[in-house]
Short mmCIF file of C-alpha atoms in Angstrom, two decimals:
data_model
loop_
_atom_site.label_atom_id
_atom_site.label_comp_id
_atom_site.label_asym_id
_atom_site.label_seq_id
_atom_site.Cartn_x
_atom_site.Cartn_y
_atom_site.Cartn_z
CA UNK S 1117 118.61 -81.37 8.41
CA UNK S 1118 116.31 -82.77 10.40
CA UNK S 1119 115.69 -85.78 8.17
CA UNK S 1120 119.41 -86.53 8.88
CA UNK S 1121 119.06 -85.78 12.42
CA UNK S 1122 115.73 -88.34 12.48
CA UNK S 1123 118.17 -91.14 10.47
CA UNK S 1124 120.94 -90.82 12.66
CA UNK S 1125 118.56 -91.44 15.85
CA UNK S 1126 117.15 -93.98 14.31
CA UNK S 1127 120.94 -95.75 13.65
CA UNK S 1128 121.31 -95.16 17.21
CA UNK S 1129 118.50 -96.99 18.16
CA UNK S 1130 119.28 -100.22 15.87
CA UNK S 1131 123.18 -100.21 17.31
CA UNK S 1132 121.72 -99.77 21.00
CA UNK S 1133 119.40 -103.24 20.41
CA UNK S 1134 122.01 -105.21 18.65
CA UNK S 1135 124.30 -105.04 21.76
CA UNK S 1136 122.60 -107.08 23.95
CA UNK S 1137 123.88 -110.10 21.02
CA UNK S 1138 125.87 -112.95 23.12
CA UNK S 1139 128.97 -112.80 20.60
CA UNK S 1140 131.44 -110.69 20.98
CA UNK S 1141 130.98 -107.10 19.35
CA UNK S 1142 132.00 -103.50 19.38
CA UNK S 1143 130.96 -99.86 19.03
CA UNK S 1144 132.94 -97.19 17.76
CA UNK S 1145 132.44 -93.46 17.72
CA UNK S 1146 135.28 -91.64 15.08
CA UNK S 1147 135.53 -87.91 13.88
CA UNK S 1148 135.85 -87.86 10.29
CA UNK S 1149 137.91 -85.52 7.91
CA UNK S 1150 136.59 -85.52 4.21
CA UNK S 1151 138.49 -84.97 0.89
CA UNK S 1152 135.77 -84.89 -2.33
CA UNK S 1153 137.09 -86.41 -5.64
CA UNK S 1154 135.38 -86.59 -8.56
CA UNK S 1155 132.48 -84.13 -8.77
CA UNK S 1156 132.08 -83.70 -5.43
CA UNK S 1157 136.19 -82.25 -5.38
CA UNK S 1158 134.90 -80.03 -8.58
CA UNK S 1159 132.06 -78.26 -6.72
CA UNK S 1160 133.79 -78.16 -3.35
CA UNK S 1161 137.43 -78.26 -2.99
CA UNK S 1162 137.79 -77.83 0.41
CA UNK S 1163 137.99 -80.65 2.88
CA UNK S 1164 135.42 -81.56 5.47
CA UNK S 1165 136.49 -80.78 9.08
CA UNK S 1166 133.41 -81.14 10.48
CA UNK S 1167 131.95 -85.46 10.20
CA UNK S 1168 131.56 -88.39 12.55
CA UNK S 1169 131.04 -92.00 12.32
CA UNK S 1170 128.79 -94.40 14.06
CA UNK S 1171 130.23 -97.99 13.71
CA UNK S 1172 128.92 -101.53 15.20
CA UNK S 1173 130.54 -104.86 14.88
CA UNK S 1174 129.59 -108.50 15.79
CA UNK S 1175 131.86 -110.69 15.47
CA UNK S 1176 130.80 -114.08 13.57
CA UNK S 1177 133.90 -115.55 13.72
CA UNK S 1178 137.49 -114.92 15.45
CA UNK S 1179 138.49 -112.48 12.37
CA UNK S 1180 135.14 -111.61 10.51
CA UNK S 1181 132.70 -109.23 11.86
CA UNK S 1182 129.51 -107.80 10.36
CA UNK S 1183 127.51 -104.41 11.29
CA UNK S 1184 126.40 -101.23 10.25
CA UNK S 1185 128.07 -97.57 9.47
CA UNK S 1186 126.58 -93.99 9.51
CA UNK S 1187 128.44 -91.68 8.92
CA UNK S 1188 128.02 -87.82 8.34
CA UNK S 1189 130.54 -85.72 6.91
CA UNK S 1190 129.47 -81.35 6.19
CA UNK S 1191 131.58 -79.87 2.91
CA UNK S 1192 131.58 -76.15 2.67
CA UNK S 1193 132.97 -73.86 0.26
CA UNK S 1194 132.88 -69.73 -0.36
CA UNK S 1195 133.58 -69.51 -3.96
CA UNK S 1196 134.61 -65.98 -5.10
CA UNK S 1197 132.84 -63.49 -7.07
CA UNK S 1198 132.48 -64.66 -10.95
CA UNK S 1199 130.12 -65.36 -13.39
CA UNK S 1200 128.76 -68.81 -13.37
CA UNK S 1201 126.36 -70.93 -16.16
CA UNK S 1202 124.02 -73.50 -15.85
CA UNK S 1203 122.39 -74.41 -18.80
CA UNK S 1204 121.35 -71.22 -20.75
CA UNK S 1205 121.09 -68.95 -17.88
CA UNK S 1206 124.36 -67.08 -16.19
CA UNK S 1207 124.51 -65.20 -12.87
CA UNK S 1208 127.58 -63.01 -11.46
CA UNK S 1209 127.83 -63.25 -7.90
CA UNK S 1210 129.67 -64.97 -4.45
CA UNK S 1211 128.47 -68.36 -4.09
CA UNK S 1212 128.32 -70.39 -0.71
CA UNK S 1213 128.46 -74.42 -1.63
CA UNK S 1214 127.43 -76.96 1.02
CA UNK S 1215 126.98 -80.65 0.52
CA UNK S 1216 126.22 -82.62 3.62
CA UNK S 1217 126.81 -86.48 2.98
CA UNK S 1218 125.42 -89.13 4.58
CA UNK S 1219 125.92 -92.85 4.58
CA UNK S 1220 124.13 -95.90 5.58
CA UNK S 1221 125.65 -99.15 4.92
CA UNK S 1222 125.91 -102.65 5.87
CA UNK S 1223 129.68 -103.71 6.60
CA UNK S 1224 131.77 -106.74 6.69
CA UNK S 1225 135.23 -106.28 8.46
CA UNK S 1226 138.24 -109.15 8.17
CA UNK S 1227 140.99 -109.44 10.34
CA UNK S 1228 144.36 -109.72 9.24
CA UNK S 1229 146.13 -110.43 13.01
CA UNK S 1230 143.97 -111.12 15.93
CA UNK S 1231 146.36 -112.84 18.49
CA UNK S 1232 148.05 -108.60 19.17
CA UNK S 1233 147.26 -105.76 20.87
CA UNK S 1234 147.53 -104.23 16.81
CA UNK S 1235 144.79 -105.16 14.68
CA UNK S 1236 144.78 -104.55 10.62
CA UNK S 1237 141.93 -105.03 8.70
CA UNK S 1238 140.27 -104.64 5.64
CA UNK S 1239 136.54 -104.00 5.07
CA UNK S 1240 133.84 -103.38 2.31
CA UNK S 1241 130.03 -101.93 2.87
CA UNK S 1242 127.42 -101.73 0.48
CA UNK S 1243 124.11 -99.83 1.67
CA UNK S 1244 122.35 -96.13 0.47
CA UNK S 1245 123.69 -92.59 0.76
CA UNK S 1246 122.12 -89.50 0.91
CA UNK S 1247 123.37 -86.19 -0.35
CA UNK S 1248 122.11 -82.91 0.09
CA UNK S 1249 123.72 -79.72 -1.98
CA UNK S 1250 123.19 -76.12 -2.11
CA UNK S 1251 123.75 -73.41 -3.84
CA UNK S 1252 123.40 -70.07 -2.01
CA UNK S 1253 124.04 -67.08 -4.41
CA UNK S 1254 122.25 -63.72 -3.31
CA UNK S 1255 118.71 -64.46 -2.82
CA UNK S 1256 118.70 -67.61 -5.19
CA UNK S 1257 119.43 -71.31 -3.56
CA UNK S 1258 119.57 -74.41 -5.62
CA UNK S 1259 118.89 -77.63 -3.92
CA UNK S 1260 119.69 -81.46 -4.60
CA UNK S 1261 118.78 -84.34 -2.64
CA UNK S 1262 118.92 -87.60 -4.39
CA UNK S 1263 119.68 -91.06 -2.47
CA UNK S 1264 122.65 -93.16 -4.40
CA UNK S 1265 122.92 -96.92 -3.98
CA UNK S 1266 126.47 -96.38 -2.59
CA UNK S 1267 129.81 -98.82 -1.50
CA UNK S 1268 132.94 -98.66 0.61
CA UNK S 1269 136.13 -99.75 0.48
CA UNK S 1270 137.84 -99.58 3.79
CA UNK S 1271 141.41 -100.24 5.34
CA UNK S 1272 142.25 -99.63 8.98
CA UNK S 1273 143.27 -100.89 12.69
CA UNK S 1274 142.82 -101.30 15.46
CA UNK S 1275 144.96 -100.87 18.55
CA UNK S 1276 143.96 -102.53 22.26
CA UNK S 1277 144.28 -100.18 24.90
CA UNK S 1278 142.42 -102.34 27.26
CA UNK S 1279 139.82 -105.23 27.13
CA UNK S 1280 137.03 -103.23 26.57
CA UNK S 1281 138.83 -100.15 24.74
CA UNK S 1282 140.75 -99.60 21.46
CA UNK S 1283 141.76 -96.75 19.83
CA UNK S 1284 140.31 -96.45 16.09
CA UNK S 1285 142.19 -95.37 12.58
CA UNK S 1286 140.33 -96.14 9.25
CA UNK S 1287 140.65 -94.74 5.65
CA UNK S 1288 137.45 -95.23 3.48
CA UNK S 1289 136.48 -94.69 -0.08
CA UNK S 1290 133.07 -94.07 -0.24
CA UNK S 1291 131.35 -94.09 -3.44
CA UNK S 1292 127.97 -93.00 -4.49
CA UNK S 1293 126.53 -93.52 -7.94
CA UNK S 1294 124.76 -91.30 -10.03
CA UNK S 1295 121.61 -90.91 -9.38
CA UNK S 1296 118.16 -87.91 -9.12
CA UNK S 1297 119.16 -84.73 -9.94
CA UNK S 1298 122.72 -85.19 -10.07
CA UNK S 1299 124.12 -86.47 -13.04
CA UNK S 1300 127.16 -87.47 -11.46
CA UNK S 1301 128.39 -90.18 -8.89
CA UNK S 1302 129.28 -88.49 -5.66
CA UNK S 1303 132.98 -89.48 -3.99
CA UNK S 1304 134.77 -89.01 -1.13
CA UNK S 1305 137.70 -90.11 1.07
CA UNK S 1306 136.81 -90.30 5.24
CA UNK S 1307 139.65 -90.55 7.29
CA UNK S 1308 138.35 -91.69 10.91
CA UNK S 1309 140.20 -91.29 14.30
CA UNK S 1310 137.88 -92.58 17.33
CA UNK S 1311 137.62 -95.10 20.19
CA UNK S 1312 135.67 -98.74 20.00
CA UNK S 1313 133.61 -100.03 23.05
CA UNK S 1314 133.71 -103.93 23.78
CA UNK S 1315 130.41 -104.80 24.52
#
């Protein structure tokens, strides 16, 4: 936790310099609502109610802007009483299954309208993610950590409430590939609702 903490100052820090850039640019702070597919949906099934998202923009032209994301989204699951296998080896208890997620990318946004209060666009990052699961079952707790090379699709908008403040809505796919000790990509829908800051 507190490596996450430590790389989430850190992202503050970088956003914090890059504002004093002459172009136009933007800072957004979203909460975030998780839905796992893939392996991540297998081991936790429950959405993620509890995420936020650090976003900055500079604009490079009228209806392109560049920037960084990090984002931080906390699954959690209490999985009844059963029997469960790994390998050779099988244990019959309650398991408690947390996976925090959290990525690090470098983002391109492009404009569909600029010339309306309403704002479309679509956007794709490519950057790192890092995931941390555990497996709390009586005394026992498996861990994973590994660091995926990771992208994201994104689609969103965003609506002018005044010159210096819009309201934020974005949907992305964020996709982390295989990679350590998990022998499976790691997945997962963010849907964002925040404000942006003109800067």
């Amino acid at each position: 936790m507190k490596k996450i903490i430590a790389i989430l100052a850190f992202g503050l820090l970088v956003i914090s310099q890059n504002a004093y850039c002459q172009q136009p640019s933007y800072t957004s702070v979203q909460y975030s609502i998780g839905f796992g597919t893939g392996d991540l949906g297998d081991y936790i099934s429950a959405p993620s109610f509890r995420g936020a998202t650090i976003e900055y923009r500079k604009a490079i032209k009228d209806n392109l802007l560049v920037g960084v994301d990090l984002g931080w989204n906390v699954f959690y699951e209490k999985k009844d009483f059963a029997t469960y296998s790994s390998g050779a080896q099988s244990l019959s208890g309650i398991q408690y299954r947390t996976q925090n997620q959290l990525p690090m990318l470098v983002s391109v946004d492009y404009f569909l309208s600029t010339n309306s209060e309403f704002k479309p666009y679509i956007g794709l990052g490519i950057g790192t993610m890092y995931t941390e699961r555990s497996t709390d079952m009586g005394q026992w707790r498996l861990m994973e950590n590994p660091w995926h090379f990771a992208v994201k699709p994104e689609l969103g908008f965003l609506y002018e409430m005044s010159y210096s403040t819009s309201f934020k809505v974005s949907a992305k796919y964020i996709n982390g590939f295989k990679s350590g000790n998990l022998d499976a990509s790691q997945n997962y829908i963010s849907i964002n609702l925040g404000m942006a800051f003109n800067l």
